mmCIF file of C-alpha atoms in Angstrom:
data_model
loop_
_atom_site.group_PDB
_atom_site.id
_atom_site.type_symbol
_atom_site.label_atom_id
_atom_site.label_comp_id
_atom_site.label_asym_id
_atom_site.label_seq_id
_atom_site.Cartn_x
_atom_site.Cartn_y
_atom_site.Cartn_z
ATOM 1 C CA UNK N 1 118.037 162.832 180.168
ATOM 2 C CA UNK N 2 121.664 162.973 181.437
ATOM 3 C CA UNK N 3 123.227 159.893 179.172
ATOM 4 C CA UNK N 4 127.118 159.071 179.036
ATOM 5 C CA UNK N 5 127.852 155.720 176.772
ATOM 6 C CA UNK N 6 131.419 154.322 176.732
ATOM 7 C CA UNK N 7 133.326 152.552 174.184
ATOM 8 C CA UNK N 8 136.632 151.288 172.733
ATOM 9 C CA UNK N 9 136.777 148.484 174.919
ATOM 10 C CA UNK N 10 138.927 145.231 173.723
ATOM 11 C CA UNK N 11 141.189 142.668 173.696
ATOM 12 C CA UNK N 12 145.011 143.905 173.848
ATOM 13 C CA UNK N 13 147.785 142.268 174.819
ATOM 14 C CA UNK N 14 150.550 143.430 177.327
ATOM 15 C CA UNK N 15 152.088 146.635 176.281
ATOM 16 C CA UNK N 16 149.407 147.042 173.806
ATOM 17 C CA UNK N 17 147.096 150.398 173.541
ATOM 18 C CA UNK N 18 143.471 151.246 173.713
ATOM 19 C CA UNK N 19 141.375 154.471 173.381
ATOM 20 C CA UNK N 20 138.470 154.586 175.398
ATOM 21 C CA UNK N 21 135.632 156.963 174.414
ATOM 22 C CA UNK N 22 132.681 158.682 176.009
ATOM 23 C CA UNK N 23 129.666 160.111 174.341
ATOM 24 C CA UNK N 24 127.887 162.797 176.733
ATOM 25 C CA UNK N 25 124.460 164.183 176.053
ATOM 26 C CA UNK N 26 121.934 165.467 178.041
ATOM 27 C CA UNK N 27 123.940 168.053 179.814
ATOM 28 C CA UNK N 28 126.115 171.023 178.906
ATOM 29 C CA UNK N 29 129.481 169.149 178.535
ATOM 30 C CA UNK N 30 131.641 172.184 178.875
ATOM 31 C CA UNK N 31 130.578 172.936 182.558
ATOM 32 C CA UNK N 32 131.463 169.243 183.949
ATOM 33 C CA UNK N 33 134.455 168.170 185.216
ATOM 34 C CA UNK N 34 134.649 164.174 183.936
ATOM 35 C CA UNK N 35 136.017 160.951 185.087
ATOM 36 C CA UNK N 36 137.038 157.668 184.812
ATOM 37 C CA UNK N 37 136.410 154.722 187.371
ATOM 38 C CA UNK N 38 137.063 150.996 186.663
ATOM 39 C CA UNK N 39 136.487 147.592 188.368
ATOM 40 C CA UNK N 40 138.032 144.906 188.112
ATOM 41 C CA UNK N 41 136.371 141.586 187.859
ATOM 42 C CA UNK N 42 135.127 140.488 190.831
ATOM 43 C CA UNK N 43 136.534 143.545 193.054
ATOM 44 C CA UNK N 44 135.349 146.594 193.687
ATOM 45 C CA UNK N 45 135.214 150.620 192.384
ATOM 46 C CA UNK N 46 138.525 152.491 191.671
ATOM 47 C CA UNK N 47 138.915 155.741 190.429
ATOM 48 C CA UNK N 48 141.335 156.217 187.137
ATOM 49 C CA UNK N 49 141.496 159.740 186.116
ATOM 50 C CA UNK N 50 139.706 163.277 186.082
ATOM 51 C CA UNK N 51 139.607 166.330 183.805
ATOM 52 C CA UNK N 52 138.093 169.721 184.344
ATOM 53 C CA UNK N 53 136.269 171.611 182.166
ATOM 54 C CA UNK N 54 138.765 173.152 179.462
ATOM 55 C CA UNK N 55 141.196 170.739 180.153
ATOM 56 C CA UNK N 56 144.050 172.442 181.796
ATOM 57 C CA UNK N 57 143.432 169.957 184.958
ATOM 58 C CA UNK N 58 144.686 166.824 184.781
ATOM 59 C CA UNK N 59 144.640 164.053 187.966
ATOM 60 C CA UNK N 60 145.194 160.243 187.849
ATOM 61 C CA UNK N 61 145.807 156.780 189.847
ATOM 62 C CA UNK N 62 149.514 156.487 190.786
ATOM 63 C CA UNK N 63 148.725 152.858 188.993
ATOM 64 C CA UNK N 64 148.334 154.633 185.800
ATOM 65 C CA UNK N 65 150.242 157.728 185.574
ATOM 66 C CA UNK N 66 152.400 157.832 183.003
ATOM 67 C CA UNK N 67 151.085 155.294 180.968
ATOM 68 C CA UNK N 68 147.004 156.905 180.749
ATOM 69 C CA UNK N 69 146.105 160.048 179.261
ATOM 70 C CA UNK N 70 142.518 161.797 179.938
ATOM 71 C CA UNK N 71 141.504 164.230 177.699
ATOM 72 C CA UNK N 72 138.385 165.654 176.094
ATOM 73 C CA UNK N 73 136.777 167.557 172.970
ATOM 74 C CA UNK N 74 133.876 170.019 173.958
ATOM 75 C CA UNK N 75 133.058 170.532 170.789
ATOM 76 C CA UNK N 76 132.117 166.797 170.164
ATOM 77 C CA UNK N 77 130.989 166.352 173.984
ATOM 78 C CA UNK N 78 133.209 163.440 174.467
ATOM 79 C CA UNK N 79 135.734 162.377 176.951
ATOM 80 C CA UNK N 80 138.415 160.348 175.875
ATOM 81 C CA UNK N 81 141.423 157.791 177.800
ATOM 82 C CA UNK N 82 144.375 156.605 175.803
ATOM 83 C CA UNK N 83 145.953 153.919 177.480
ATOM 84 C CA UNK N 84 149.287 152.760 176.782
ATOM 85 C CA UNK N 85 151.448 150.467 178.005
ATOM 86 C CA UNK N 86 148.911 147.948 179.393
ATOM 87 C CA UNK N 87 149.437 145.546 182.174
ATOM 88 C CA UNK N 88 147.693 142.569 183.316
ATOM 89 C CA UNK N 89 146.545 144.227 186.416
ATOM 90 C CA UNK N 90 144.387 146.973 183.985
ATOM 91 C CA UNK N 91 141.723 144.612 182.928
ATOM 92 C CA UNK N 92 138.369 146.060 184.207
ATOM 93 C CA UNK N 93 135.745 147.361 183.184
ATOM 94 C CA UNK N 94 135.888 150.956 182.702
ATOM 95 C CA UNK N 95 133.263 154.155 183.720
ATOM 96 C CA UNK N 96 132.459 157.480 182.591
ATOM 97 C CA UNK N 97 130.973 159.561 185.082
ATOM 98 C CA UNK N 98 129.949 163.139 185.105
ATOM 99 C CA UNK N 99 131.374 165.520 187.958
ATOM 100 C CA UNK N 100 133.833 165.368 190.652
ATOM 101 C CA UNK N 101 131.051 163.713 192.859
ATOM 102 C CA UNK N 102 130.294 160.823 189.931
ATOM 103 C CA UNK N 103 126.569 161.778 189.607
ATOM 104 C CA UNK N 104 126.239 159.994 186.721
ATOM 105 C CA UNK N 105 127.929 156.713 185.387
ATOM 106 C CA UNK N 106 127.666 154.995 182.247
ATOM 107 C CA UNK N 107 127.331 151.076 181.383
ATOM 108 C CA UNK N 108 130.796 151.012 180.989
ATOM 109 C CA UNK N 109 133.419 149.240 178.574
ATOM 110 C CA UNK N 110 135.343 145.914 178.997
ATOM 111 C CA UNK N 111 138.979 146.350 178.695
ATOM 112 C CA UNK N 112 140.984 142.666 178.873
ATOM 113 C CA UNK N 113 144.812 142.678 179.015
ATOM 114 C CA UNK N 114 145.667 138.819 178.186
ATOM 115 C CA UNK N 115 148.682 137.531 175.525
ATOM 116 C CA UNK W 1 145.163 159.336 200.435
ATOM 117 C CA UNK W 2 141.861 159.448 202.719
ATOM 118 C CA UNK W 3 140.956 155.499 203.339
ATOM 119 C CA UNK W 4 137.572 154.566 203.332
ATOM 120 C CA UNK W 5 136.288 151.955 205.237
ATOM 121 C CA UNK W 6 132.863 149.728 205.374
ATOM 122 C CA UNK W 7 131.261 147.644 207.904
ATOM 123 C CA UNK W 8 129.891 144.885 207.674
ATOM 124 C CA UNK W 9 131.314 143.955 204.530
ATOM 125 C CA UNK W 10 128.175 141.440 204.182
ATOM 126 C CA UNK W 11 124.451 142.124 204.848
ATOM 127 C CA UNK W 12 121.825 139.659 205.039
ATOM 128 C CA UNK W 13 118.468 141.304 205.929
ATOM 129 C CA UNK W 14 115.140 140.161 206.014
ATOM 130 C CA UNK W 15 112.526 141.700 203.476
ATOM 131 C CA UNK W 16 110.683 144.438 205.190
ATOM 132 C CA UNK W 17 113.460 145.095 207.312
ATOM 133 C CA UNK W 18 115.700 147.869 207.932
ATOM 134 C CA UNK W 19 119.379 147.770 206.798
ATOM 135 C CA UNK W 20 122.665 149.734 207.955
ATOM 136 C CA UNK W 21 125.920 150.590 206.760
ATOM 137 C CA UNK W 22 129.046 152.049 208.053
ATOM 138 C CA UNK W 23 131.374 154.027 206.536
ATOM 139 C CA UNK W 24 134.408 155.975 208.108
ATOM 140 C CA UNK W 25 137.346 157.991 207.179
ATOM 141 C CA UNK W 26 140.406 158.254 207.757
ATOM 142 C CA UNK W 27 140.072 161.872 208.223
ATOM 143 C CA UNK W 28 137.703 164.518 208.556
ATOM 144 C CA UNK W 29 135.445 164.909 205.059
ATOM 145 C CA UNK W 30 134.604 168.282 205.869
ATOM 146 C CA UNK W 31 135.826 170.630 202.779
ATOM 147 C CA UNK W 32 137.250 173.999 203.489
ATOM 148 C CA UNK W 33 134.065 175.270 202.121
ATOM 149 C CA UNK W 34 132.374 173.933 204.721
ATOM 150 C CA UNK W 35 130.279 171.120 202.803
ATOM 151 C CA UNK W 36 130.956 167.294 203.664
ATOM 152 C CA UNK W 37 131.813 165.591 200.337
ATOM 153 C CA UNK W 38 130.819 162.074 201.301
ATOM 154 C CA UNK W 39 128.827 160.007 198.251
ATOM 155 C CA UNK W 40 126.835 156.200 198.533
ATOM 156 C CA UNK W 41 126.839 154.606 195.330
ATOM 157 C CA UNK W 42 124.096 150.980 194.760
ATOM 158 C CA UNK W 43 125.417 148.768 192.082
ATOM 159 C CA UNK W 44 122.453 145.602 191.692
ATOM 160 C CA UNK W 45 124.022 142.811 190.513
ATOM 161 C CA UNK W 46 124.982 142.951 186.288
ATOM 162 C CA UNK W 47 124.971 146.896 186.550
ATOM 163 C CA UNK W 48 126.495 149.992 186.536
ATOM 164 C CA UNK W 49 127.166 151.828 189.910
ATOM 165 C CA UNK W 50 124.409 154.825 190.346
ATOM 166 C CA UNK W 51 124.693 157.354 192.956
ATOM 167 C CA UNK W 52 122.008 157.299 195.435
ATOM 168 C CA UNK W 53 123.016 159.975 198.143
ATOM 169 C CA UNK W 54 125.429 162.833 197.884
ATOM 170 C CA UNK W 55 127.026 165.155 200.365
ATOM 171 C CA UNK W 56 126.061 162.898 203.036
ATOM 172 C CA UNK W 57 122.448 163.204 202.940
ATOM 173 C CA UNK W 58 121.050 164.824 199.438
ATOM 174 C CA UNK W 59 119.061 162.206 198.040
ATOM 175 C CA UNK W 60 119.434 162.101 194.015
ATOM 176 C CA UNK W 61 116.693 162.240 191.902
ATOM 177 C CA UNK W 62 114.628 159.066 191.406
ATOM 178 C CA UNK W 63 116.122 157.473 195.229
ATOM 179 C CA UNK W 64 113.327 156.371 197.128
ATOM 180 C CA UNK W 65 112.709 157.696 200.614
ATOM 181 C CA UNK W 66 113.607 154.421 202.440
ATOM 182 C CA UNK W 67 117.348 155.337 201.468
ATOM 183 C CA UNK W 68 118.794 157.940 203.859
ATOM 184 C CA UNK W 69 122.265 159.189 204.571
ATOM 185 C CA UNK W 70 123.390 160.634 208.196
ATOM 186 C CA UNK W 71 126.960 161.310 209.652
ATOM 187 C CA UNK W 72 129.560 164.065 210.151
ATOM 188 C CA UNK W 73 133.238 164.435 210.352
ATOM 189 C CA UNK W 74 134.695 160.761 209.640
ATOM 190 C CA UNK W 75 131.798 158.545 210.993
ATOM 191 C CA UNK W 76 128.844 157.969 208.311
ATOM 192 C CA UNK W 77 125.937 155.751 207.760
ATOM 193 C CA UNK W 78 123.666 154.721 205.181
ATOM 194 C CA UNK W 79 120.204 153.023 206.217
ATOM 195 C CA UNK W 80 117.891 151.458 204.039
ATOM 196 C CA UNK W 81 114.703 151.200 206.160
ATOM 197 C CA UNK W 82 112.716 148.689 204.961
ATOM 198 C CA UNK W 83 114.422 146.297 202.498
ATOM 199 C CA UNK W 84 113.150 145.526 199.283
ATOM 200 C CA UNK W 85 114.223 142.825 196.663
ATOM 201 C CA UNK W 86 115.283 145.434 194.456
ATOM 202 C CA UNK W 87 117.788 146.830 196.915
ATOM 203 C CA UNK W 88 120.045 143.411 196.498
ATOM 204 C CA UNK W 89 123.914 144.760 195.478
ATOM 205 C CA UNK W 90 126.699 146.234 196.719
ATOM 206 C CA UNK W 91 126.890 149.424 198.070
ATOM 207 C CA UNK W 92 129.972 152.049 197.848
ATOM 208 C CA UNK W 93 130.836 154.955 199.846
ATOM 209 C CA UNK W 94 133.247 157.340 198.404
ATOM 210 C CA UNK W 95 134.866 160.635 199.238
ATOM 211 C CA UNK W 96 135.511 163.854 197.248
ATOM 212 C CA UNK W 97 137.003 165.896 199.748
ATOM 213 C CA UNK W 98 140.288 165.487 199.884
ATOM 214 C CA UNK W 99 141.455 164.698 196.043
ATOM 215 C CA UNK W 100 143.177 163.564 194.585
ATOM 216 C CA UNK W 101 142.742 160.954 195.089
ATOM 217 C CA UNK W 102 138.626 160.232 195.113
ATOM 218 C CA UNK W 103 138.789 157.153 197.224
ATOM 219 C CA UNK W 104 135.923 154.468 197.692
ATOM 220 C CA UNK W 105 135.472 151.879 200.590
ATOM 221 C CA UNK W 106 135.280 148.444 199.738
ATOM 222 C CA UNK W 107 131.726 147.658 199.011
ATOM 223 C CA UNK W 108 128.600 145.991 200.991
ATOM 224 C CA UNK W 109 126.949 143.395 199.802
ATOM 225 C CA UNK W 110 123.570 143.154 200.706
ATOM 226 C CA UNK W 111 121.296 139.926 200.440
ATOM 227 C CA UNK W 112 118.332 138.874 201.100
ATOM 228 C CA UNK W 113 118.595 136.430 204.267
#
């Protein structure tokens, strides 16, 4: 079964940094592009940032660029966000999904930006 | 950036009756390959979203065959045709046309009335 599993999530205050990681199995990780969605509490889906397969294509939010980095290791079938410079407004909770059409999302990973 | 948007933005339905949402564009979803990258997303309440219909119409696996997708262009629909309790959430369209960026509309919420 197709599986993605997030984690990393946290507390951090503003300005602080987080690494968000996600764990695919299931499915040949190499041939996927990836992404990351988040919500917000209380509001609805927004999508973060997106990777192909080997890398070389990177896209994100205007909110985020900049300040997030996607990346991934096919070797270890993970996906990976770094994000730096964190503002109030990036609390969500955040989603791996598999493909450019977001077939398949995990249960996400709470990210909370509060001093 | 392609804006998505939903009507109504709530849905109260009787059990055992048929629901429908609208979704629209703010241009044409049709790719230059010729495919129509529109997706509908159910999130139940407490849970991750999970894709229920892709590429307007393609059921995914596991979607029961009350859900159904229709639409062309930048005019779409979702129906649902006869509610069940397990159907309760929010629903998401979302386009992956014209990236990036992937844009979603703002979410139904469907109840039961």
């Amino acid at each position: 079964d197709v599986q993605v599993v997030e984690s990393g999530g946290g507390l951090v205050q503003p300005g602080g940094s987080l690494r968000l990681s996600c764990a695919a199995s299931g499915f040949t990780f190499s041939s996927y592009w990836m992404t990351w969605a988040r919500q917000a509490p209380g509001k609805g889906l927004e999508w973060v940032a997106n990777i192909n397969q080997d890398g070389s294509e990177k896209y994100y939010v205007d909110s985020v660029k900049g300040r997030f980095t996607i990346s991934r290791d096919n070797a270890k079938n993970s996906l990976y966000l770094q994000m730096n410079s964190l503002r109030a407004e990036d609390t969500a909770v955040y989603y791996c999904a598999r493909g450019r059409e977001f077939a398949y999302w995990g249960q996400g990973t709470l990210v909370t930006v509060s001093s | 950036d392609v804006v998505m948007t939903q009507s109504p933005l709530s849905l109260p339905v009787t059990l055992g009756q048929p629901a429908s949402i609208s979704c629209r564009s703010s241009q044409s979803l049709v790719s230059s390959d010729g495919n129509t990258y529109l997706n509908w997303f159910q999130q139940r309440p407490g849970q991750s979203p999970r894709r229920l219909i892709y590429r307007v119409s393609k059921r995914d696996s596991g979607v029961p065959d009350r859900f159904s997708g229709s639409g062309s262009g930048t005019d779409f629909t979702l129906k649902i045709s006869r509610l069940e309790a397990e159907d309760v959430g929010v629903y998401y369209c979302m386009q992956a046309t014209h990236w990036p960026p992937w844009t979603f509309g703002q979410g139904t919420k469907v109840e039961i009335k």
